[in-house]
Amino acid sequence: MTEALGCVFCRIAAHQAPAKILYEDDQCVAFEDIRPRAPVHALVIPKKHIAALDAGLETDEALLGHLLVVSARVAREKGIDRSGFRTVINTNAGAGQTVFHLHLHVMGGRIMHWPPG
Ligand code: 5GP
Ligand code: ZN
């Protein structure tokens, strides 16, 4: 279920665009952010194309929960679980969303200030 190849994250999920993949299963892929804003900066995406968190996801609750579980697993495998990590979803342009395929940022390895800018 891809939005064909107009979507860069669909291409990564389909292994048709390069990415440093950290984890993959039948529902999702985790990979390194191409422009990291922290020493550890990974993205977790569903393989299914979902544009954003406001896309009417009532039937996707299990998938959304799975993405959170995988985010914690990626943090643990990158060694930032104990020191602390931040899991972020930007929704729509005003919040900083630039890629319209749902993704969870997993960031850590430095002090994460609050509130984010
Ligand atoms: P957003 O701003 O939508 O919340 O986050 C999009 C993220 O995707 C950014 O952190 C950006 O660096 C990352 N990104 C954009 N295009 C690519 C790509 O082709 N490959 C990878 N690995 N990351 C990307
Ligand atoms: Zn997509």
PDB file of N, CA, C and O in Angstrom, residues 23-29 46-48 63 66:
ATOM      1  N   TYR A  23      15.739  -0.780  11.592  1.00  0.00           N
ATOM      2  CA  TYR A  23      14.766  -1.801  12.008  1.00  0.00           C
ATOM      3  C   TYR A  23      13.702  -1.863  10.922  1.00  0.00           C
ATOM      4  O   TYR A  23      13.369  -0.847  10.313  1.00  0.00           O
ATOM      5  N   GLU A  24      13.154  -3.075  10.727  1.00  0.00           N
ATOM      6  CA  GLU A  24      12.073  -3.223   9.758  1.00  0.00           C
ATOM      7  C   GLU A  24      11.230  -4.422  10.138  1.00  0.00           C
ATOM      8  O   GLU A  24      11.756  -5.441  10.595  1.00  0.00           O
ATOM      9  N   ASP A  25       9.932  -4.317   9.984  1.00  0.00           N
ATOM     10  CA  ASP A  25       9.045  -5.475  10.087  1.00  0.00           C
ATOM     11  C   ASP A  25       7.943  -5.310   9.055  1.00  0.00           C
ATOM     12  O   ASP A  25       8.052  -4.462   8.159  1.00  0.00           O
ATOM     13  N   ASP A  26       6.892  -6.096   9.170  1.00  0.00           N
ATOM     14  CA  ASP A  26       5.867  -6.059   8.123  1.00  0.00           C
ATOM     15  C   ASP A  26       5.077  -4.759   8.116  1.00  0.00           C
ATOM     16  O   ASP A  26       4.475  -4.404   7.102  1.00  0.00           O
ATOM     17  N   GLN A  27       5.099  -4.026   9.225  1.00  0.00           N
ATOM     18  CA  GLN A  27       4.279  -2.818   9.321  1.00  0.00           C
ATOM     19  C   GLN A  27       5.044  -1.508   9.214  1.00  0.00           C
ATOM     20  O   GLN A  27       4.460  -0.469   8.915  1.00  0.00           O
ATOM     21  N   CYS A  28       6.325  -1.542   9.539  1.00  0.00           N
ATOM     22  CA  CYS A  28       7.060  -0.266   9.642  1.00  0.00           C
ATOM     23  C   CYS A  28       8.538  -0.413   9.333  1.00  0.00           C
ATOM     24  O   CYS A  28       9.066  -1.523   9.253  1.00  0.00           O
ATOM     25  N   VAL A  29       9.171   0.746   9.152  1.00  0.00           N
ATOM     26  CA  VAL A  29      10.619   0.825   8.927  1.00  0.00           C
ATOM     27  C   VAL A  29      11.159   1.960   9.788  1.00  0.00           C
ATOM     28  O   VAL A  29      10.521   3.015   9.912  1.00  0.00           O
ATOM     29  N   PRO A  46       5.263   4.132   9.135  1.00  0.00           N
ATOM     30  CA  PRO A  46       4.478   2.974   8.692  1.00  0.00           C
ATOM     31  C   PRO A  46       4.792   2.694   7.226  1.00  0.00           C
ATOM     32  O   PRO A  46       5.078   3.617   6.463  1.00  0.00           O
ATOM     33  N   LYS A  47       4.726   1.429   6.836  1.00  0.00           N
ATOM     34  CA  LYS A  47       4.902   1.110   5.405  1.00  0.00           C
ATOM     35  C   LYS A  47       3.716   1.631   4.605  1.00  0.00           C
ATOM     36  O   LYS A  47       3.859   2.045   3.460  1.00  0.00           O
ATOM     37  N   LYS A  48       2.558   1.603   5.252  1.00  0.00           N
ATOM     38  CA  LYS A  48       1.349   2.142   4.626  1.00  0.00           C
ATOM     39  C   LYS A  48       1.466   3.665   4.542  1.00  0.00           C
ATOM     40  O   LYS A  48       1.891   4.312   5.503  1.00  0.00           O
ATOM     41  N   LEU A  63      -1.688   0.065  14.670  1.00  0.00           N
ATOM     42  CA  LEU A  63      -0.477   0.467  13.947  1.00  0.00           C
ATOM     43  C   LEU A  63       0.217   1.625  14.660  1.00  0.00           C
ATOM     44  O   LEU A  63       1.445   1.614  14.834  1.00  0.00           O
ATOM     45  N   HIS A  66       1.986   0.391  17.602  1.00  0.00           N
ATOM     46  CA  HIS A  66       3.180  -0.350  17.186  1.00  0.00           C
ATOM     47  C   HIS A  66       4.337   0.603  16.875  1.00  0.00           C
ATOM     48  O   HIS A  66       5.491   0.337  17.234  1.00  0.00           O
TER      49      HIS A  66
END
